[in-house]
PDB file of C-alpha atoms and ligand atoms in Angstrom:
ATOM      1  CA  UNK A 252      27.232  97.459  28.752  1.00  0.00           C
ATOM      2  CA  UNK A 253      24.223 100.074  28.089  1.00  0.00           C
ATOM      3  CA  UNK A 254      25.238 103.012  27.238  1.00  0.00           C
ATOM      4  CA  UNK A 255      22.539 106.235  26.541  1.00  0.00           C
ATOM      5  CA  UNK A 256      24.555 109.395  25.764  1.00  0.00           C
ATOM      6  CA  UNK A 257      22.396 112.307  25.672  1.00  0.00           C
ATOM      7  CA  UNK A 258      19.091 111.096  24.050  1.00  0.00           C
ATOM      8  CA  UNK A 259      16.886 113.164  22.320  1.00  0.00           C
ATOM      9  CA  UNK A 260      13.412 111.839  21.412  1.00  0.00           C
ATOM     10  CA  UNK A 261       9.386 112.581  21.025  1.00  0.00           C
ATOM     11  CA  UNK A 262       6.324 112.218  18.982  1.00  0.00           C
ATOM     12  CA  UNK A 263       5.944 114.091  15.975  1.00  0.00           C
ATOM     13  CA  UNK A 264       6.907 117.377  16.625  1.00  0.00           C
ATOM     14  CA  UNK A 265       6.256 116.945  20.558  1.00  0.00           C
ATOM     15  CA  UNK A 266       9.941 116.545  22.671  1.00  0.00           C
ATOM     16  CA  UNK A 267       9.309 113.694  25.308  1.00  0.00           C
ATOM     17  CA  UNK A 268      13.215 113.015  26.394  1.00  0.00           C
ATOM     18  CA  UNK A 269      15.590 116.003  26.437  1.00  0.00           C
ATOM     19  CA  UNK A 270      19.282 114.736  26.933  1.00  0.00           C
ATOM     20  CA  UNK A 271      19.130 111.075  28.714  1.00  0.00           C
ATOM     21  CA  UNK A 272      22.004 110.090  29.511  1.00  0.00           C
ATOM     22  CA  UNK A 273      22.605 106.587  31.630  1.00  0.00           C
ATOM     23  CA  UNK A 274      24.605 103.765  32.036  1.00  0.00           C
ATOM     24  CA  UNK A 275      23.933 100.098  32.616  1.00  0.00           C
ATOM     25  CA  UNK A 276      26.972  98.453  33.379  1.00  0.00           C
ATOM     26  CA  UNK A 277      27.336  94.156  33.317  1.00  0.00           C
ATOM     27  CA  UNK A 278      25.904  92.261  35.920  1.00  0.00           C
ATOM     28  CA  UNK A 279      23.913  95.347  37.409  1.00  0.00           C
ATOM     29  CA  UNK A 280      20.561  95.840  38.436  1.00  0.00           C
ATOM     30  CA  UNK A 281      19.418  99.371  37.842  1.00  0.00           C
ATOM     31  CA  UNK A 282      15.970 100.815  38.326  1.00  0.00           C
ATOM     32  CA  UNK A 283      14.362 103.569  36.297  1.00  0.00           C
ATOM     33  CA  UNK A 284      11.887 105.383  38.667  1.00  0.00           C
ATOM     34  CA  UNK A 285       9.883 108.464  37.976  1.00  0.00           C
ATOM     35  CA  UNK A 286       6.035 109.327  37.811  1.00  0.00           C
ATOM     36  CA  UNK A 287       3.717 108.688  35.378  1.00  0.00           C
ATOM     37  CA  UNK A 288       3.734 110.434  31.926  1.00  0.00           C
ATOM     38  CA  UNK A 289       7.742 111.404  32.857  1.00  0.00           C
ATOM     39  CA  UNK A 290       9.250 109.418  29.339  1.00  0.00           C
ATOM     40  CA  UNK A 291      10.425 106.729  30.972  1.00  0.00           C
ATOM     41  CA  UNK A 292       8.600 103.873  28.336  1.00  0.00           C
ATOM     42  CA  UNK A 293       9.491 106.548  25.719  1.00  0.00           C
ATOM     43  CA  UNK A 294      13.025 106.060  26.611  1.00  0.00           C
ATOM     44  CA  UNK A 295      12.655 102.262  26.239  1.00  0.00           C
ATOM     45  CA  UNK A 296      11.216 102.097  22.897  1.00  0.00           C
ATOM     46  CA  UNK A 297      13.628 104.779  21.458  1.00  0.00           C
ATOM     47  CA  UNK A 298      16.749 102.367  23.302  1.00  0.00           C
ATOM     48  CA  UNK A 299      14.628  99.247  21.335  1.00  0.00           C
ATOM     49  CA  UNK A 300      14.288 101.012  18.251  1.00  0.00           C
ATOM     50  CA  UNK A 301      10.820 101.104  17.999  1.00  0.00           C
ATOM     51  CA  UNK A 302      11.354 104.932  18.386  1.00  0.00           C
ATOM     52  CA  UNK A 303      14.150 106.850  16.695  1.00  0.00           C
ATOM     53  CA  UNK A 304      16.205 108.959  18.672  1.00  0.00           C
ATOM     54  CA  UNK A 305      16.277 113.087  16.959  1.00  0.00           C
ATOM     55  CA  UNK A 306      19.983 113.223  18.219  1.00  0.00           C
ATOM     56  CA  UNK A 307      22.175 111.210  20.918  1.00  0.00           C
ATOM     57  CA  UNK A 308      23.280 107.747  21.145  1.00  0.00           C
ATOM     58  CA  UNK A 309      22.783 104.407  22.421  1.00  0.00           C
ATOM     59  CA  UNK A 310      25.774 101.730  22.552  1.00  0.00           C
ATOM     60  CA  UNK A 311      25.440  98.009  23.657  1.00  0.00           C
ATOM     61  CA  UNK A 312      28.369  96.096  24.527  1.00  0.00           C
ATOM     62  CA  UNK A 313      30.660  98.979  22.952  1.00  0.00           C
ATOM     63  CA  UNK A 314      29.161  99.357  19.624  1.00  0.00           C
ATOM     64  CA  UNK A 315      26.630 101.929  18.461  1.00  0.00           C
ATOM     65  CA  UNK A 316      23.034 100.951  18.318  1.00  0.00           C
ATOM     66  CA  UNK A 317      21.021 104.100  17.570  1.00  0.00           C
ATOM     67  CA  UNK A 318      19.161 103.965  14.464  1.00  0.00           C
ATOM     68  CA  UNK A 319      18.971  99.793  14.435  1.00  0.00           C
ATOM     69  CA  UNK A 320      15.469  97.878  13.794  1.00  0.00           C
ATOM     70  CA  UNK A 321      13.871  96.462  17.148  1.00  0.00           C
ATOM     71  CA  UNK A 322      14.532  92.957  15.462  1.00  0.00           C
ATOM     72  CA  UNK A 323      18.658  94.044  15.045  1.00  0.00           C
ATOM     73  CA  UNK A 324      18.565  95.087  18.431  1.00  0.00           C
ATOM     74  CA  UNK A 325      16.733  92.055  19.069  1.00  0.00           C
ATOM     75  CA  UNK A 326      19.560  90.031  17.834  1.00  0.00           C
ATOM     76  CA  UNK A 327      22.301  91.699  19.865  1.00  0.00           C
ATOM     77  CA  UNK A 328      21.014  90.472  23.274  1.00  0.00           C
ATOM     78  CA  UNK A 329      18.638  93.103  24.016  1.00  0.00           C
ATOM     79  CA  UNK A 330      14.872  92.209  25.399  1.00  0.00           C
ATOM     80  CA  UNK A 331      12.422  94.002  26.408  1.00  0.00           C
ATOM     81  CA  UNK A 332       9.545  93.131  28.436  1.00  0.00           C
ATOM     82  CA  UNK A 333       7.423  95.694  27.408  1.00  0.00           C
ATOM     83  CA  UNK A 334       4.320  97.487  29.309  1.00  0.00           C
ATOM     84  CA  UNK A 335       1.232  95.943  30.178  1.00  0.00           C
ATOM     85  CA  UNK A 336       3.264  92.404  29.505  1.00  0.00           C
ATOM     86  CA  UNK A 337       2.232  92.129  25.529  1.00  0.00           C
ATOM     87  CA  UNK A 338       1.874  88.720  24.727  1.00  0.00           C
ATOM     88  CA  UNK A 339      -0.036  87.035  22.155  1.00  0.00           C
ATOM     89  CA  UNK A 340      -3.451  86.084  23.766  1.00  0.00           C
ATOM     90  CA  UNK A 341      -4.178  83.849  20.500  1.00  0.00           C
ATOM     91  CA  UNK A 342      -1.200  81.710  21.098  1.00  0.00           C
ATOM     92  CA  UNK A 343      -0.147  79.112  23.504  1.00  0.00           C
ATOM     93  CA  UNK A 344       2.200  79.265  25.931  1.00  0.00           C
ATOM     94  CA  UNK A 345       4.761  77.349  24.036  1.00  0.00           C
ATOM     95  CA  UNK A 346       4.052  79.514  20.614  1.00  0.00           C
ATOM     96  CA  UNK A 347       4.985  82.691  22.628  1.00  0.00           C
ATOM     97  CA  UNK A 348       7.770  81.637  24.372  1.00  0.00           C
ATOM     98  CA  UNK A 349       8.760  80.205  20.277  1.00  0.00           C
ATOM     99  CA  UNK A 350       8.690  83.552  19.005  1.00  0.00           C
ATOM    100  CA  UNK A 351      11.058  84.740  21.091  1.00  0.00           C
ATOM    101  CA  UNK A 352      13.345  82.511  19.357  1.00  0.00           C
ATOM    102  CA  UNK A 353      13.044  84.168  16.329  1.00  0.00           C
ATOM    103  CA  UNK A 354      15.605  86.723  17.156  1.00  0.00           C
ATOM    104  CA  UNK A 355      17.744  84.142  17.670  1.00  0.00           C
ATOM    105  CA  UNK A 356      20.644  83.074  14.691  1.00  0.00           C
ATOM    106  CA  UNK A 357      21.234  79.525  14.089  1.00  0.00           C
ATOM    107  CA  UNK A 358      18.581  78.227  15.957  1.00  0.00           C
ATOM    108  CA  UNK A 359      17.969  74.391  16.471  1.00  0.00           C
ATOM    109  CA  UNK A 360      16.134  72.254  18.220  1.00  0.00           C
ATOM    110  CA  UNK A 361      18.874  71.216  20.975  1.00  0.00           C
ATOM    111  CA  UNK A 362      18.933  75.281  21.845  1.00  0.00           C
ATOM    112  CA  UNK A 363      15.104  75.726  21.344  1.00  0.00           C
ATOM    113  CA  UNK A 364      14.804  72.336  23.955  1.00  0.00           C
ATOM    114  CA  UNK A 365      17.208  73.740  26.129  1.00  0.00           C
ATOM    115  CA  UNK A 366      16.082  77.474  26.397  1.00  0.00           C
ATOM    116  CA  UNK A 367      12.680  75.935  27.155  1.00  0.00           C
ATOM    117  CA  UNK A 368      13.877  73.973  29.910  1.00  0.00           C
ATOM    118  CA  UNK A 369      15.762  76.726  31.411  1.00  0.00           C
ATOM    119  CA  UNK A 370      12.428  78.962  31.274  1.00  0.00           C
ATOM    120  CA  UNK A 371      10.045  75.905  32.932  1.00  0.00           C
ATOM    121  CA  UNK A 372      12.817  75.656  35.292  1.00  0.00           C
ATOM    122  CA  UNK A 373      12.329  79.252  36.844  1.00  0.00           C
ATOM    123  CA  UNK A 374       8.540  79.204  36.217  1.00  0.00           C
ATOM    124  CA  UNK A 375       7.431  75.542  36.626  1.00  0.00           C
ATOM    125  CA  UNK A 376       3.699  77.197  36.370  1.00  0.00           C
ATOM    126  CA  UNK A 377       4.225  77.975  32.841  1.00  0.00           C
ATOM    127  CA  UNK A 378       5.292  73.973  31.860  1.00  0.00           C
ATOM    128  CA  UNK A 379       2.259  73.129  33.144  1.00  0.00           C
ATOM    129  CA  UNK A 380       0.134  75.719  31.374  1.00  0.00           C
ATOM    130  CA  UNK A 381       2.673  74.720  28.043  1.00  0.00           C
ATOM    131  CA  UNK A 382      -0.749  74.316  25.535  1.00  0.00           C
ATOM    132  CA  UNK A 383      -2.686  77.014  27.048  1.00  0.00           C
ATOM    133  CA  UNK A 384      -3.529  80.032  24.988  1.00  0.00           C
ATOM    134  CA  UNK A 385      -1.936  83.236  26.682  1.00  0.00           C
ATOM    135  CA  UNK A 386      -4.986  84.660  27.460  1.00  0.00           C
ATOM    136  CA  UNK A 387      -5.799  81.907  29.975  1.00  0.00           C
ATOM    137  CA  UNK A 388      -2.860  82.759  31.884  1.00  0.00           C
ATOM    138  CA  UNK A 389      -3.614  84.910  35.126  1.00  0.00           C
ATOM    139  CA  UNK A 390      -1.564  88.646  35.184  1.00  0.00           C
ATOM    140  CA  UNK A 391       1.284  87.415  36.872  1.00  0.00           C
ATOM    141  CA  UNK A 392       1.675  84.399  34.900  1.00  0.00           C
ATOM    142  CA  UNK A 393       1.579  86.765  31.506  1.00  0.00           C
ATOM    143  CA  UNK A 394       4.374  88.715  33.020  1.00  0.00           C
ATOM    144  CA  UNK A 395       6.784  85.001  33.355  1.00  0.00           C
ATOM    145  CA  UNK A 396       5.248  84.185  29.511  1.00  0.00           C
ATOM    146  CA  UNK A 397       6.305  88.129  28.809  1.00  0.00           C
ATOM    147  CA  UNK A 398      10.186  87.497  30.607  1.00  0.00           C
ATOM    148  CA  UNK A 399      10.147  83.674  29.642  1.00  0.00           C
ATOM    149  CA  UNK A 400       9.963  85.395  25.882  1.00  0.00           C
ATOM    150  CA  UNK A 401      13.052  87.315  25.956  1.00  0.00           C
ATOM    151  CA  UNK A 402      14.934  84.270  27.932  1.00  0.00           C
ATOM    152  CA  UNK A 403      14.078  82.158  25.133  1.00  0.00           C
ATOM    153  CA  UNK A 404      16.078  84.733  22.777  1.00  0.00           C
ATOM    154  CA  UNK A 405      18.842  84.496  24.875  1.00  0.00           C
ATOM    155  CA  UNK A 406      18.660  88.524  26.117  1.00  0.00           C
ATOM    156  CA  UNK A 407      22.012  89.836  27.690  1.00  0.00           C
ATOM    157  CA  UNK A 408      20.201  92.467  28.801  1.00  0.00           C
ATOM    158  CA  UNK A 409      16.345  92.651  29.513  1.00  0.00           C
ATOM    159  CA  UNK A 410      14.474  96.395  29.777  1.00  0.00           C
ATOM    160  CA  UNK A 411      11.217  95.547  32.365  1.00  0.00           C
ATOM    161  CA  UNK A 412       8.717  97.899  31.986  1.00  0.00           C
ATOM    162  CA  UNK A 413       6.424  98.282  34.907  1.00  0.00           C
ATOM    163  CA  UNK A 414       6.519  94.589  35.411  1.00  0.00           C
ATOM    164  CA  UNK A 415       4.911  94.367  38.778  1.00  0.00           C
ATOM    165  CA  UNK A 416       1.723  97.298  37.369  1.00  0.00           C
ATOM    166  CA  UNK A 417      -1.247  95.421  38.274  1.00  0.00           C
ATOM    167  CA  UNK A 418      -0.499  92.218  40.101  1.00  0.00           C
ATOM    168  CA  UNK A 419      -0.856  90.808  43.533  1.00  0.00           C
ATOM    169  CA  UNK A 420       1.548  91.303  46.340  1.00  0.00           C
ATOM    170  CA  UNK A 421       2.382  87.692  46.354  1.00  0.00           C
ATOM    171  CA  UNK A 422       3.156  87.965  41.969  1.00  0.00           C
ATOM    172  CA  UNK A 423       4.832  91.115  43.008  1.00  0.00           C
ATOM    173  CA  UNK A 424       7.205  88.979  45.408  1.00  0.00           C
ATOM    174  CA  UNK A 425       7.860  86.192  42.978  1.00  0.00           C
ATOM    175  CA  UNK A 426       8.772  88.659  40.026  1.00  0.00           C
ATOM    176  CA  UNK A 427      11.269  90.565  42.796  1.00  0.00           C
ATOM    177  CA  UNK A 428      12.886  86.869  43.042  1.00  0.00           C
ATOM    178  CA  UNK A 429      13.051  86.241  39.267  1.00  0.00           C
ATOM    179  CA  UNK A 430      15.090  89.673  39.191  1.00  0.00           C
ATOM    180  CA  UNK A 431      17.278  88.582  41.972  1.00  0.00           C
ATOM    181  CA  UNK A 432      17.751  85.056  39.968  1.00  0.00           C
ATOM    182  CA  UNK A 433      18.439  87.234  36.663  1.00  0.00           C
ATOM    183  CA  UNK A 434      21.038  88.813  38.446  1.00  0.00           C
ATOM    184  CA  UNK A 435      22.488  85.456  39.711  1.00  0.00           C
ATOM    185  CA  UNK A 436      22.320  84.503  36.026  1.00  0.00           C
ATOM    186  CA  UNK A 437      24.765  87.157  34.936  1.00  0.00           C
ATOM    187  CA  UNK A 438      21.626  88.737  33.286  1.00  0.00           C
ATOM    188  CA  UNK A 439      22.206  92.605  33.215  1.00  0.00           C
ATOM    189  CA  UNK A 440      17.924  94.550  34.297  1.00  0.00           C
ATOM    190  CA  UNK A 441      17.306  97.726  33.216  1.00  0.00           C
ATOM    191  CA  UNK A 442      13.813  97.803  35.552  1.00  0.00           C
ATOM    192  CA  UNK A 443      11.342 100.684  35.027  1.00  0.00           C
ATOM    193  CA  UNK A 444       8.636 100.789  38.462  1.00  0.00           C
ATOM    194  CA  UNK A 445       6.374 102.892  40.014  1.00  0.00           C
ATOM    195  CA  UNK A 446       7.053 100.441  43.009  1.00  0.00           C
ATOM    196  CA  UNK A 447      10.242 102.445  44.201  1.00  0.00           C
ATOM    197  CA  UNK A 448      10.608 100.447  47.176  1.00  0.00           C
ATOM    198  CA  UNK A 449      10.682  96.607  45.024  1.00  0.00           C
ATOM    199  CA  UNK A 450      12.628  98.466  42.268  1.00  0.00           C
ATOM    200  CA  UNK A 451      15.449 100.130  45.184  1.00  0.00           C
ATOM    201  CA  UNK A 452      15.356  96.794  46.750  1.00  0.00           C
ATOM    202  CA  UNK A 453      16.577  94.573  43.866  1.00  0.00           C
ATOM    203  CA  UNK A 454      18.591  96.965  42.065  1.00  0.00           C
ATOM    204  CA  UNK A 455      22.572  98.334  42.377  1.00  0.00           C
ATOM    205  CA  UNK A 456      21.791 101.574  41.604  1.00  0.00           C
ATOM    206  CA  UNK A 457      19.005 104.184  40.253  1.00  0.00           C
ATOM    207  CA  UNK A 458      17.693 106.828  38.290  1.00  0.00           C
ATOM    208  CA  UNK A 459      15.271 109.314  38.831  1.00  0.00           C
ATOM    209  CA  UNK A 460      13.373 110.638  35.497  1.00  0.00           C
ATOM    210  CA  UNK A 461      11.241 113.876  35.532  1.00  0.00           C
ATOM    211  CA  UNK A 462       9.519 115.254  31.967  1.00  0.00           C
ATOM    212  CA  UNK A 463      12.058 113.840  30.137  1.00  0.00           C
ATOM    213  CA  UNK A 464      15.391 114.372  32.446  1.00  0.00           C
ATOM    214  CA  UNK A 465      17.160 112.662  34.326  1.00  0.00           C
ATOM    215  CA  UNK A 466      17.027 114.526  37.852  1.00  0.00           C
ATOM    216  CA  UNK A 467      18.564 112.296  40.578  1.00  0.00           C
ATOM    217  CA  UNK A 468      21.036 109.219  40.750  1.00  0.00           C
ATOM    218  CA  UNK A 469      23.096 106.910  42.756  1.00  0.00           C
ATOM    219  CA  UNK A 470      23.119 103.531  44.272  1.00  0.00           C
ATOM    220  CA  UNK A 471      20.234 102.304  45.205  1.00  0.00           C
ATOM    221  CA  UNK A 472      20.925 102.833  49.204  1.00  0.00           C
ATOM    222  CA  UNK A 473      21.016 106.122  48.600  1.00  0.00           C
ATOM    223  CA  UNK A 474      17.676 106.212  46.886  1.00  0.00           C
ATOM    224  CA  UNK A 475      16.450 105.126  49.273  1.00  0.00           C
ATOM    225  CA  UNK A 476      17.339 107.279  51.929  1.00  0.00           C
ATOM    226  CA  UNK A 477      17.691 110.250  50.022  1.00  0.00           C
ATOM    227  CA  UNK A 478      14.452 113.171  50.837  1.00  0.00           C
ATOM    228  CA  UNK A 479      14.429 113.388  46.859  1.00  0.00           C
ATOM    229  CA  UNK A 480      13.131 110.129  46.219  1.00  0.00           C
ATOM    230  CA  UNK A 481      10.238 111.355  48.376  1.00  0.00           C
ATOM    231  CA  UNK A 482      10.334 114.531  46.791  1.00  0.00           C
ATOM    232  CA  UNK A 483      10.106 113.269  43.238  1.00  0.00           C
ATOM    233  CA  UNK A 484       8.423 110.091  43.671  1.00  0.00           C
ATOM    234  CA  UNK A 485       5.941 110.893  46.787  1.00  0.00           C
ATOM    235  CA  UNK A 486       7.122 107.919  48.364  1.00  0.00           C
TER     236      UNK A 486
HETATM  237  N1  LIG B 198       2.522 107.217  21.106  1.00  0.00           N
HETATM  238  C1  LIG B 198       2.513 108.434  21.661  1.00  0.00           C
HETATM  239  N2  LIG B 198       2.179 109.541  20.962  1.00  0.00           N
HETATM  240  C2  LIG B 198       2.192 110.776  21.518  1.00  0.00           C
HETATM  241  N3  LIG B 198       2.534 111.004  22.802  1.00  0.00           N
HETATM  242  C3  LIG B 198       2.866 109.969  23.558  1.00  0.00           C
HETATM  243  C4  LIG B 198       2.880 108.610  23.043  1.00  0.00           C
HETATM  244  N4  LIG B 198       3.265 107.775  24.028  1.00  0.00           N
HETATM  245  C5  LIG B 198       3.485 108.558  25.103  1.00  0.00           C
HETATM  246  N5  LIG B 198       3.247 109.855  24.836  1.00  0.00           N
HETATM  247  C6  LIG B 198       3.412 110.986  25.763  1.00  0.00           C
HETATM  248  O1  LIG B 198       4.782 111.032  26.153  1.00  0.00           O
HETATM  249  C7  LIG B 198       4.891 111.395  27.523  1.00  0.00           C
HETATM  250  C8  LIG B 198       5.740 110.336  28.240  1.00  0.00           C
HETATM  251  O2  LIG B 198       5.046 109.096  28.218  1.00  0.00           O
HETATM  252  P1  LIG B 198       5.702 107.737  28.690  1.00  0.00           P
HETATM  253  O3  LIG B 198       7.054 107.631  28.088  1.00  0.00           O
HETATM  254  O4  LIG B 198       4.746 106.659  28.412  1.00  0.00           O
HETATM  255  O5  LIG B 198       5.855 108.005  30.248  1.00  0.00           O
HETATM  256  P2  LIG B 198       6.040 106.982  31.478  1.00  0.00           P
HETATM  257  O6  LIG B 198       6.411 105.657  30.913  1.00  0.00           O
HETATM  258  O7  LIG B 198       7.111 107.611  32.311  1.00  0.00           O
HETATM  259  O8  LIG B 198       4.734 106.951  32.210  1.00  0.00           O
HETATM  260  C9  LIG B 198       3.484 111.536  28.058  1.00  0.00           C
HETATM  261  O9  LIG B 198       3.166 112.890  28.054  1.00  0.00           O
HETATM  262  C10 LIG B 198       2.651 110.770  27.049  1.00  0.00           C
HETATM  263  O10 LIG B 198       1.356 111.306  26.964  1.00  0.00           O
HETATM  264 MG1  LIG B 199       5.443 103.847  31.097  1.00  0.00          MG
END
């Protein structure tokens, strides 16, 4: 479904990524593990487009998406929930979750009605925070606004950054759930944590990332068992 074929990407003259290569096939849960500073959000903004690859390739759903704006990306059924869960502390609840229509073709009300009840459904907190502005909302409840968002646009696919960075063990659980549910949805999770343990426990498979490499994969049992996780993560 999510294809990276040796990736190539940086800042200014500075190499971050150095030949990425992974795969995210349907239905799967995969984590992206690694330590801080490693390229690992660098790697999601250059698969969104907000960073262009130097060489390599990204393909969604067969067809090549390397070089596309983040809103054309957008549009194919790709979201990203991106670090530190930016949403628009100005804006209500409703407003943000909005936007995230605005990747969407063809929208009308029946589909905006019905996205919205399919978000409330999974986080009943945020229906009854619906005229709140965002920055109201506790952490955890800015991280459902954040995946409620790319819901709304109707994401095949949804890149989590670090969702869990931050909150409280009983936020952590509930956003381990909503990745389970996503699953159970048919909703493929590319899921980027420095909580190996939540991340190896929800997902099919894994990745290891160190300075810009890919160093280590598998399923995720293996991950877990495996010395290197230790080794690389200090887990
Ligand atoms: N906007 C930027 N400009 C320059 N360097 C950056 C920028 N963002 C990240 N970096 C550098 O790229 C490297 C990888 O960062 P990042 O992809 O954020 O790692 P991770 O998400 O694994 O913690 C780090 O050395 C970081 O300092
Ligand atoms: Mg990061």
């Amino acid at each position: 479904m999510l294809n990276v074929r040796d990736l190539h990407a940086g800042y200014g003259a500075t190499p971050i990524l150095f030949g990425v290569s992974l795969e995210v096939r349907e239905g799967e849960a995969v984590a992206l593990l690694g330590k801080n500073g490693m390229g690992k959000t660098t790697l999601m903004k250059a698969v969104m487009g907000f960073l262009r690859p130097w060489s390599g390739r990204v393909e969604f759903q067969g067809a090549g998406i390397t070089g596309l704006t983040p809103h054309e990306i957008a549009r194919r059924g790709v979201g990203l929930v991106p670090e530190n869960r930016r949403i628009f502390p100005g804006l209500t609840v409703r407003e943000n979750l909005e936007l995230g229509l605005s990747a969407v073709r063809g929208r009308s009300a029946g589909l905006r009605r019905d996205r919205l009840t399919e978000v409330f459904r999974h986080f009943p907190r945020l229906a009854e925070r619906i005229d709140q502005p965002g920055r109201t909302l506790s952490g955890g409840e800015q991280q459902m606004l954040a995946i409620g968002r790319v819901m709304m646009a109707g994401a095949r696919i949804i890149l989590m950054d670090e969702p869990t960075q931050g909150l409280a063990p009983a936020m952590v659980r509930h956003i381990r759930e909503m990745i389970r549910e996503l699953g159970r949805l048919g909703v493929t999770v590319l899921l980027v944590e420095q909580n190996a343990r939540m991340a190896l426990n929800v997902c099919d498979r894994g990745y290891i990332m160190e300075k810009g490499v890919i160093v280590f994969e598998g399923p995720a049992r293996e991950l877990r068992e495996s010395p290197v996780t230790r080794e690389k993560l200090g887990v």
